[in-house]
PDB file of C-alpha atoms in Angstrom:
ATOM      1  CA  GLY A   2       3.293  16.956 -29.302  1.00 59.00           C
ATOM      2  CA  THR A   3       1.167  15.078 -26.930  1.00 57.00           C
ATOM      3  CA  ASN A   4      -1.743  15.077 -29.373  1.00 68.00           C
ATOM      4  CA  ILE A   5      -0.152  12.962 -31.838  1.00 79.00           C
ATOM      5  CA  SER A   6      -2.013   9.776 -32.308  1.00 77.00           C
ATOM      6  CA  VAL A   7      -0.451   6.402 -32.474  1.00 68.00           C
ATOM      7  CA  THR A   8      -1.478   2.808 -32.991  1.00 66.00           C
ATOM      8  CA  ALA A   9      -0.002   0.060 -30.738  1.00 54.00           C
ATOM      9  CA  THR A  10       1.506  -2.963 -32.555  1.00 59.00           C
ATOM     10  CA  GLY A  11      -1.110  -5.391 -33.041  1.00 54.00           C
ATOM     11  CA  SER A  12      -4.097  -3.323 -31.941  1.00 52.00           C
ATOM     12  CA  THR A  13      -6.542  -1.220 -34.218  1.00 62.00           C
ATOM     13  CA  GLU A  14      -7.221   2.067 -32.404  1.00 66.00           C
ATOM     14  CA  GLY A  15      -5.159   5.027 -32.392  1.00 67.00           C
ATOM     15  CA  ARG A  16      -4.828   7.210 -29.187  1.00 61.00           C
ATOM     16  CA  SER A  17      -2.865  10.335 -28.363  1.00 69.00           C
ATOM     17  CA  LEU A  18       0.259  10.060 -26.623  1.00 56.00           C
ATOM     18  CA  ALA A  19      -0.960  12.027 -23.707  1.00 60.00           C
ATOM     19  CA  ASP A  20      -3.798   9.479 -23.132  1.00 62.00           C
ATOM     20  CA  ARG A  21      -1.358   6.684 -23.306  1.00 55.00           C
ATOM     21  CA  PHE A  22       1.430   8.038 -20.863  1.00 54.00           C
ATOM     22  CA  ALA A  23      -1.627   8.931 -18.632  1.00 59.00           C
ATOM     23  CA  GLN A  24      -2.498   5.368 -18.082  1.00 70.00           C
ATOM     24  CA  VAL A  25       0.606   4.686 -15.879  1.00 90.00           C
ATOM     25  CA  TRP A  26       2.442   7.439 -13.795  1.00 94.00           C
ATOM     26  CA  SER A  27       5.867   6.997 -13.561  1.00 95.00           C
ATOM     27  CA  VAL A  28       7.437   8.248 -10.423  1.00 96.00           C
ATOM     28  CA  GLU A  29      10.582   9.159 -12.434  1.00 95.00           C
ATOM     29  CA  ASP A  30       8.452  12.037 -14.483  1.00 94.00           C
ATOM     30  CA  PHE A  31       8.347  13.902 -10.807  1.00 96.00           C
ATOM     31  CA  GLY A  32      12.050  13.500 -10.272  1.00 95.00           C
ATOM     32  CA  ALA A  33      15.065  11.229 -10.298  1.00 92.00           C
ATOM     33  CA  ILE A  34      15.115   7.970  -8.282  1.00 94.00           C
ATOM     34  CA  ALA A  35      18.571   7.191  -6.638  1.00 93.00           C
ATOM     35  CA  ALA A  36      18.551   3.587  -6.197  1.00 92.00           C
ATOM     36  CA  GLY A  37      20.493   1.952  -3.436  1.00 93.00           C
ATOM     37  CA  SER A  38      21.270   4.957  -1.544  1.00 91.00           C
ATOM     38  CA  ASN A  39      19.902   5.820   1.956  1.00 96.00           C
ATOM     39  CA  SER A  40      21.556   9.327   1.475  1.00 96.00           C
ATOM     40  CA  ALA A  41      18.740   9.822  -1.237  1.00 96.00           C
ATOM     41  CA  ALA A  42      15.985   8.461   0.790  1.00 97.00           C
ATOM     42  CA  ASP A  43      14.340  11.965   1.528  1.00 97.00           C
ATOM     43  CA  THR A  44      14.453  12.888  -2.122  1.00 97.00           C
ATOM     44  CA  ASN A  45      13.198   9.458  -3.219  1.00 98.00           C
ATOM     45  CA  ALA A  46      10.218  10.093  -0.816  1.00 98.00           C
ATOM     46  CA  THR A  47       9.367  13.557  -2.240  1.00 98.00           C
ATOM     47  CA  THR A  48       9.266  12.300  -5.811  1.00 97.00           C
ATOM     48  CA  ILE A  49       7.251   9.180  -4.879  1.00 98.00           C
ATOM     49  CA  ASN A  50       4.633  11.249  -2.910  1.00 98.00           C
ATOM     50  CA  ALA A  51       4.505  13.958  -5.520  1.00 97.00           C
ATOM     51  CA  ALA A  52       3.640  11.163  -8.153  1.00 97.00           C
ATOM     52  CA  ILE A  53       0.921   9.567  -5.894  1.00 98.00           C
ATOM     53  CA  THR A  54      -0.433  13.052  -4.814  1.00 97.00           C
ATOM     54  CA  ALA A  55      -0.636  14.031  -8.726  1.00 96.00           C
ATOM     55  CA  ALA A  56      -2.258  10.603  -9.681  1.00 96.00           C
ATOM     56  CA  SER A  57      -4.820  10.849  -7.032  1.00 96.00           C
ATOM     57  CA  ASN A  58      -5.849  14.237  -7.607  1.00 96.00           C
ATOM     58  CA  ALA A  59      -6.296  13.382 -11.267  1.00 94.00           C
ATOM     59  CA  VAL A  60      -8.246  10.233 -10.439  1.00 94.00           C
ATOM     60  CA  VAL A  61     -10.763  12.421  -8.044  1.00 92.00           C
ATOM     61  CA  SER A  62     -11.295  14.917 -10.677  1.00 93.00           C
ATOM     62  CA  SER A  63     -11.842  12.877 -13.522  1.00 91.00           C
ATOM     63  CA  GLY A  64     -13.908   9.957 -11.754  1.00 87.00           C
ATOM     64  CA  ALA A  65     -11.678   7.424 -13.005  1.00 87.00           C
ATOM     65  CA  PRO A  66     -11.691   3.978 -11.073  1.00 87.00           C
ATOM     66  CA  TYR A  67      -7.935   4.067 -10.068  1.00 92.00           C
ATOM     67  CA  ALA A  68      -4.433   5.296 -11.453  1.00 95.00           C
ATOM     68  CA  VAL A  69      -1.300   3.115 -11.426  1.00 97.00           C
ATOM     69  CA  VAL A  70       1.939   4.871 -10.070  1.00 97.00           C
ATOM     70  CA  ARG A  71       5.119   2.874 -11.061  1.00 98.00           C
ATOM     71  CA  LEU A  72       8.492   2.729  -9.372  1.00 98.00           C
ATOM     72  CA  PRO A  73      11.634   1.754 -11.617  1.00 97.00           C
ATOM     73  CA  ALA A  74      12.227  -2.076 -11.852  1.00 97.00           C
ATOM     74  CA  ARG A  75      14.011  -4.344  -9.907  1.00 96.00           C
ATOM     75  CA  VAL A  76      16.019  -1.810  -7.665  1.00 97.00           C
ATOM     76  CA  VAL A  77      16.194  -1.165  -4.110  1.00 98.00           C
ATOM     77  CA  VAL A  78      14.629   2.376  -3.363  1.00 98.00           C
ATOM     78  CA  TRP A  79      15.546   3.786   0.204  1.00 98.00           C
ATOM     79  CA  SER A  80      12.720   6.178   1.245  1.00 98.00           C
ATOM     80  CA  GLY A  81      11.219   8.377   4.088  1.00 98.00           C
ATOM     81  CA  ALA A  82       7.727   8.011   5.049  1.00 98.00           C
ATOM     82  CA  ILE A  83       5.302   7.419   1.971  1.00 98.00           C
ATOM     83  CA  THR A  84       1.346   8.527   1.973  1.00 98.00           C
ATOM     84  CA  LEU A  85      -0.806   6.287  -0.010  1.00 98.00           C
ATOM     85  CA  LYS A  86      -3.917   8.110  -1.343  1.00 98.00           C
ATOM     86  CA  THR A  87      -7.246   7.476  -2.877  1.00 96.00           C
ATOM     87  CA  GLY A  88      -7.408   5.959  -6.325  1.00 96.00           C
ATOM     88  CA  VAL A  89      -3.742   4.958  -6.436  1.00 98.00           C
ATOM     89  CA  ILE A  90      -2.235   1.631  -7.023  1.00 98.00           C
ATOM     90  CA  LEU A  91       1.447   1.872  -6.256  1.00 98.00           C
ATOM     91  CA  ASP A  92       3.105  -0.683  -8.573  1.00 98.00           C
ATOM     92  CA  LEU A  93       6.459  -1.437  -6.954  1.00 98.00           C
ATOM     93  CA  ASN A  94       7.468  -3.150 -10.103  1.00 98.00           C
ATOM     94  CA  GLY A  95       9.594  -5.815  -8.819  1.00 98.00           C
ATOM     95  CA  SER A  96      11.619  -3.426  -6.573  1.00 98.00           C
ATOM     96  CA  THR A  97      12.189  -3.184  -2.887  1.00 98.00           C
ATOM     97  CA  LEU A  98      10.837   0.160  -1.201  1.00 98.00           C
ATOM     98  CA  LYS A  99      13.018   0.149   2.042  1.00 98.00           C
ATOM     99  CA  ALA A 100      12.699   2.485   4.778  1.00 98.00           C
ATOM    100  CA  LYS A 101      15.480   4.912   5.579  1.00 98.00           C
ATOM    101  CA  ASN A 102      17.723   4.526   8.575  1.00 98.00           C
ATOM    102  CA  SER A 103      16.273   6.092  11.927  1.00 98.00           C
ATOM    103  CA  LEU A 104      12.927   6.867  10.157  1.00 98.00           C
ATOM    104  CA  ASN A 105      11.488   5.947  13.395  1.00 98.00           C
ATOM    105  CA  ALA A 106       7.778   6.123  12.271  1.00 98.00           C
ATOM    106  CA  ASN A 107       5.234   4.329  10.199  1.00 98.00           C
ATOM    107  CA  PHE A 108       6.720   3.677   6.864  1.00 98.00           C
ATOM    108  CA  ILE A 109       3.798   3.609   4.397  1.00 98.00           C
ATOM    109  CA  GLU A 110       0.537   4.882   5.605  1.00 98.00           C
ATOM    110  CA  GLY A 111      -2.883   5.520   4.126  1.00 98.00           C
ATOM    111  CA  GLU A 112      -3.745   9.563   4.063  1.00 98.00           C
ATOM    112  CA  GLY A 113      -5.362  10.198   7.297  1.00 96.00           C
ATOM    113  CA  THR A 114      -4.739   7.088   9.032  1.00 96.00           C
ATOM    114  CA  SER A 115      -2.944   8.546  11.959  1.00 94.00           C
ATOM    115  CA  SER A 116      -5.917  10.464  12.927  1.00 94.00           C
ATOM    116  CA  LEU A 117      -8.606   7.859  11.882  1.00 94.00           C
ATOM    117  CA  TYR A 118      -7.179   4.753  13.382  1.00 91.00           C
ATOM    118  CA  SER A 119      -8.271   5.147  16.802  1.00 89.00           C
ATOM    119  CA  GLY A 120     -12.010   5.517  15.834  1.00 86.00           C
ATOM    120  CA  SER A 121     -14.456   3.847  13.604  1.00 84.00           C
ATOM    121  CA  THR A 122     -15.514   6.219  10.966  1.00 85.00           C
ATOM    122  CA  ALA A 123     -16.456   5.814   7.236  1.00 83.00           C
ATOM    123  CA  GLY A 124     -13.506   7.759   6.321  1.00 88.00           C
ATOM    124  CA  GLY A 125     -10.170   6.863   4.917  1.00 94.00           C
ATOM    125  CA  ILE A 126      -8.743   6.216   1.415  1.00 96.00           C
ATOM    126  CA  TYR A 127     -10.390   3.685  -1.079  1.00 94.00           C
ATOM    127  CA  ASP A 128      -9.684   2.087  -4.577  1.00 95.00           C
ATOM    128  CA  ALA A 129      -6.082   2.236  -3.552  1.00 97.00           C
ATOM    129  CA  GLY A 130      -3.235  -0.350  -2.908  1.00 98.00           C
ATOM    130  CA  ILE A 131       0.085  -1.622  -3.402  1.00 98.00           C
ATOM    131  CA  ILE A 132       1.586  -4.583  -5.618  1.00 98.00           C
ATOM    132  CA  ASN A 133       4.373  -6.450  -7.191  1.00 98.00           C
ATOM    133  CA  GLY A 134       7.388  -5.949  -4.794  1.00 98.00           C
ATOM    134  CA  THR A 135       8.912  -5.920  -1.456  1.00 98.00           C
ATOM    135  CA  ILE A 136       8.420  -3.642   1.604  1.00 98.00           C
ATOM    136  CA  ASP A 137      11.285  -3.437   3.896  1.00 98.00           C
ATOM    137  CA  GLY A 138      10.595  -1.893   7.116  1.00 98.00           C
ATOM    138  CA  ASN A 139      14.490  -1.713   7.846  1.00 98.00           C
ATOM    139  CA  LYS A 140      14.104  -2.918  11.480  1.00 97.00           C
ATOM    140  CA  ALA A 141      17.584  -3.109  12.699  1.00 97.00           C
ATOM    141  CA  SER A 142      17.740   0.914  12.314  1.00 97.00           C
ATOM    142  CA  GLN A 143      14.474   1.600  13.720  1.00 98.00           C
ATOM    143  CA  THR A 144      12.994   2.455  17.199  1.00 97.00           C
ATOM    144  CA  SER A 145       9.457   2.244  16.205  1.00 97.00           C
ATOM    145  CA  GLY A 146       7.075   2.272  13.318  1.00 98.00           C
ATOM    146  CA  HIS A 147       4.825  -0.242  11.263  1.00 98.00           C
ATOM    147  CA  ALA A 148       5.673  -1.045   7.534  1.00 98.00           C
ATOM    148  CA  LEU A 149       2.495  -0.793   6.125  1.00 98.00           C
ATOM    149  CA  ARG A 150      -0.586   0.572   7.990  1.00 98.00           C
ATOM    150  CA  VAL A 151      -3.989   1.760   6.330  1.00 98.00           C
ATOM    151  CA  TYR A 152      -7.344   3.057   7.341  1.00 97.00           C
ATOM    152  CA  GLY A 153      -9.740   2.520   4.473  1.00 95.00           C
ATOM    153  CA  TYR A 154     -11.921   0.345   2.275  1.00 94.00           C
ATOM    154  CA  LYS A 155     -11.932  -1.340  -1.185  1.00 94.00           C
ATOM    155  CA  LEU A 156      -8.158  -1.674  -0.968  1.00 97.00           C
ATOM    156  CA  ARG A 157      -5.907  -4.047  -3.207  1.00 97.00           C
ATOM    157  CA  PHE A 158      -2.687  -5.376  -1.707  1.00 98.00           C
ATOM    158  CA  GLU A 159      -1.098  -8.300  -4.245  1.00 98.00           C
ATOM    159  CA  SER A 160       2.186  -9.878  -4.787  1.00 98.00           C
ATOM    160  CA  LEU A 161       4.127  -8.500  -2.107  1.00 98.00           C
ATOM    161  CA  HIS A 162       6.975  -9.450   0.497  1.00 98.00           C
ATOM    162  CA  ILE A 163       6.515  -7.276   3.529  1.00 98.00           C
ATOM    163  CA  THR A 164       9.430  -7.760   5.932  1.00 98.00           C
ATOM    164  CA  ASN A 165      11.427  -6.185   8.785  1.00 98.00           C
ATOM    165  CA  ALA A 166       8.932  -4.010  10.401  1.00 98.00           C
ATOM    166  CA  GLN A 167      10.053  -2.825  13.652  1.00 97.00           C
ATOM    167  CA  GLU A 168       6.247  -2.927  14.858  1.00 97.00           C
ATOM    168  CA  ARG A 169       3.449  -4.448  12.784  1.00 97.00           C
ATOM    169  CA  ALA A 170       4.024  -5.584   9.335  1.00 98.00           C
ATOM    170  CA  PHE A 171       0.675  -5.016   7.792  1.00 98.00           C
ATOM    171  CA  SER A 172      -2.058  -3.416   9.620  1.00 98.00           C
ATOM    172  CA  THR A 173      -5.616  -2.678   8.154  1.00 97.00           C
ATOM    173  CA  LYS A 174      -8.728  -0.852   9.789  1.00 96.00           C
ATOM    174  CA  TRP A 175     -12.021   0.494   8.615  1.00 94.00           C
ATOM    175  CA  GLY A 176     -15.226   1.410  10.659  1.00 88.00           C
ATOM    176  CA  ASN A 177     -18.965   1.497  10.268  1.00 82.00           C
ATOM    177  CA  PRO A 178     -19.973   1.022   6.720  1.00 80.00           C
ATOM    178  CA  GLY A 179     -23.294   2.381   7.382  1.00 77.00           C
ATOM    179  CA  LEU A 180     -22.129   5.845   7.766  1.00 78.00           C
ATOM    180  CA  LEU A 181     -21.248   6.007   4.147  1.00 78.00           C
ATOM    181  CA  ALA A 182     -23.535   8.178   2.354  1.00 70.00           C
ATOM    182  CA  SER A 183     -23.092   6.304  -1.230  1.00 72.00           C
ATOM    183  CA  PRO A 184     -21.641   2.933  -0.837  1.00 67.00           C
ATOM    184  CA  PRO A 185     -19.789   1.672  -3.937  1.00 67.00           C
ATOM    185  CA  ALA A 186     -21.532  -0.778  -6.247  1.00 61.00           C
ATOM    186  CA  ARG A 187     -18.881  -3.299  -6.243  1.00 68.00           C
ATOM    187  CA  GLY A 188     -18.445  -3.813  -2.420  1.00 82.00           C
ATOM    188  CA  LEU A 189     -16.350  -2.518   0.356  1.00 90.00           C
ATOM    189  CA  GLU A 190     -13.956  -5.297   0.988  1.00 93.00           C
ATOM    190  CA  ASN A 191     -10.066  -5.232   0.722  1.00 96.00           C
ATOM    191  CA  ILE A 192      -8.596  -7.923  -1.575  1.00 97.00           C
ATOM    192  CA  VAL A 193      -5.237  -9.443  -0.165  1.00 98.00           C
ATOM    193  CA  ARG A 194      -3.474 -12.168  -2.148  1.00 98.00           C
ATOM    194  CA  ASN A 195      -0.183 -13.644  -2.540  1.00 98.00           C
ATOM    195  CA  LEU A 196       1.498 -12.177   0.571  1.00 98.00           C
ATOM    196  CA  TYR A 197       4.757 -13.106   2.247  1.00 98.00           C
ATOM    197  CA  ILE A 198       5.331 -11.532   5.414  1.00 98.00           C
ATOM    198  CA  ASP A 199       8.071 -12.004   7.992  1.00 97.00           C
ATOM    199  CA  PHE A 200      10.423 -10.771  10.863  1.00 96.00           C
ATOM    200  CA  ALA A 201       7.971  -8.257  12.380  1.00 97.00           C
ATOM    201  CA  GLY A 202       8.728  -6.962  16.091  1.00 96.00           C
ATOM    202  CA  GLN A 203       4.832  -7.154  16.607  1.00 96.00           C
ATOM    203  CA  GLU A 204       2.014  -8.968  14.386  1.00 96.00           C
ATOM    204  CA  GLY A 205       2.597  -9.838  11.266  1.00 97.00           C
ATOM    205  CA  LEU A 206      -0.970  -9.117  10.065  1.00 98.00           C
ATOM    206  CA  TYR A 207      -3.418  -7.196  12.039  1.00 97.00           C
ATOM    207  CA  HIS A 208      -7.093  -7.011  10.459  1.00 97.00           C
ATOM    208  CA  GLU A 209      -9.574  -4.703  12.075  1.00 96.00           C
ATOM    209  CA  GLY A 210     -11.447  -4.157   8.724  1.00 94.00           C
ATOM    210  CA  PRO A 211     -13.252  -3.921   6.361  1.00 94.00           C
ATOM    211  CA  ASN A 212     -15.671  -6.498   7.430  1.00 91.00           C
ATOM    212  CA  ASP A 213     -15.587  -9.489   4.963  1.00 92.00           C
ATOM    213  CA  SER A 214     -12.439  -8.585   3.346  1.00 96.00           C
ATOM    214  CA  HIS A 215     -10.746 -11.636   1.233  1.00 97.00           C
ATOM    215  CA  TYR A 216      -7.337 -13.126   1.991  1.00 98.00           C
ATOM    216  CA  SER A 217      -5.729 -15.834  -0.236  1.00 98.00           C
ATOM    217  CA  ASP A 218      -2.322 -17.191  -0.309  1.00 98.00           C
ATOM    218  CA  VAL A 219      -0.949 -15.259   2.473  1.00 98.00           C
ATOM    219  CA  PHE A 220       1.885 -16.655   4.664  1.00 97.00           C
ATOM    220  CA  VAL A 221       2.974 -15.074   7.587  1.00 97.00           C
ATOM    221  CA  VAL A 222       6.230 -16.407   9.577  1.00 96.00           C
ATOM    222  CA  SER A 223       8.786 -15.197  12.282  1.00 94.00           C
ATOM    223  CA  CYS A 224       6.822 -12.483  13.508  1.00 95.00           C
ATOM    224  CA  GLY A 225       6.271 -11.439  16.956  1.00 92.00           C
ATOM    225  CA  GLN A 226       9.883 -11.026  17.643  1.00 91.00           C
ATOM    226  CA  ASP A 227       9.637  -8.265  20.322  1.00 90.00           C
ATOM    227  CA  THR A 228      10.881  -9.747  23.491  1.00 82.00           C
ATOM    228  CA  THR A 229       8.868  -7.010  25.650  1.00 82.00           C
ATOM    229  CA  ASN A 230       5.399  -8.853  24.911  1.00 79.00           C
ATOM    230  CA  THR A 231       3.657 -11.681  23.302  1.00 85.00           C
ATOM    231  CA  TYR A 232       2.398 -10.848  19.655  1.00 91.00           C
ATOM    232  CA  ASP A 233       0.841 -13.398  17.115  1.00 91.00           C
ATOM    233  CA  ASN A 234       1.495 -13.798  13.729  1.00 95.00           C
ATOM    234  CA  VAL A 235      -1.968 -12.932  12.651  1.00 96.00           C
ATOM    235  CA  VAL A 236      -4.923 -11.216  14.422  1.00 96.00           C
ATOM    236  CA  CYS A 237      -8.412 -10.595  13.086  1.00 95.00           C
ATOM    237  CA  THR A 238     -10.249  -8.468  15.647  1.00 95.00           C
ATOM    238  CA  GLY A 239     -12.584  -5.791  16.291  1.00 92.00           C
ATOM    239  CA  THR A 240     -16.399  -5.123  15.480  1.00 91.00           C
ATOM    240  CA  TYR A 241     -15.626  -4.868  11.606  1.00 91.00           C
ATOM    241  CA  GLY A 242     -12.627  -7.466  11.701  1.00 92.00           C
ATOM    242  CA  HIS A 243     -14.166 -10.558  10.032  1.00 92.00           C
ATOM    243  CA  ALA A 244     -12.433 -11.796   7.145  1.00 95.00           C
ATOM    244  CA  HIS A 245     -12.562 -14.637   4.592  1.00 95.00           C
ATOM    245  CA  TRP A 246      -9.480 -16.850   4.049  1.00 95.00           C
ATOM    246  CA  THR A 247      -8.455 -19.192   1.235  1.00 94.00           C
TER     247      THR A 247
END
């Protein structure tokens, strides 16, 4: 049963199996992941989104700071559109998450981003992010779509390669922090570090907030490849688009 108490090797406290398994949510607990197959992309997306939704619901209801949703290790996972939600850190676990052929839409997007991005509200997701792997927008098989676009605050993006976006590779925005009823004690800024971004049709990195977000060890090369316009590798813009770079 899940109430069996076990003690990890080298530790001193026993905990239930249920508590241990709830620390990290495996997408494979919500369905099989077919690696390396474009034909399984829609099924993979359904499985990944189900895991993200369950973890987010658990975080919001329990008041926990966040939960980790983990992909299988070191494989290529073709997928349809992914929705990142509040309280979820998506751990790619050394794998490549690749947009399915002819998705022609934003690949990974924060919940509510499409409706919020044109405004400047205090909405959006928070305490979320993506770490440890590659996001491949599969540019050659798309006519439109950003690889990763999120409207929100207090986000974390770390140890990522973001590549082959038809439009922007990595785009973040947030609005007026003064509209938050209860600002978090530990700040609103995004933390972005150890990113390598390349081969985007438009901007590689487009920052419109939150203000004072921190970027470190970020490399953006070979972006702005769309010949119909002129795009920069990196853009920081807007009322709340100030950022710190190291």
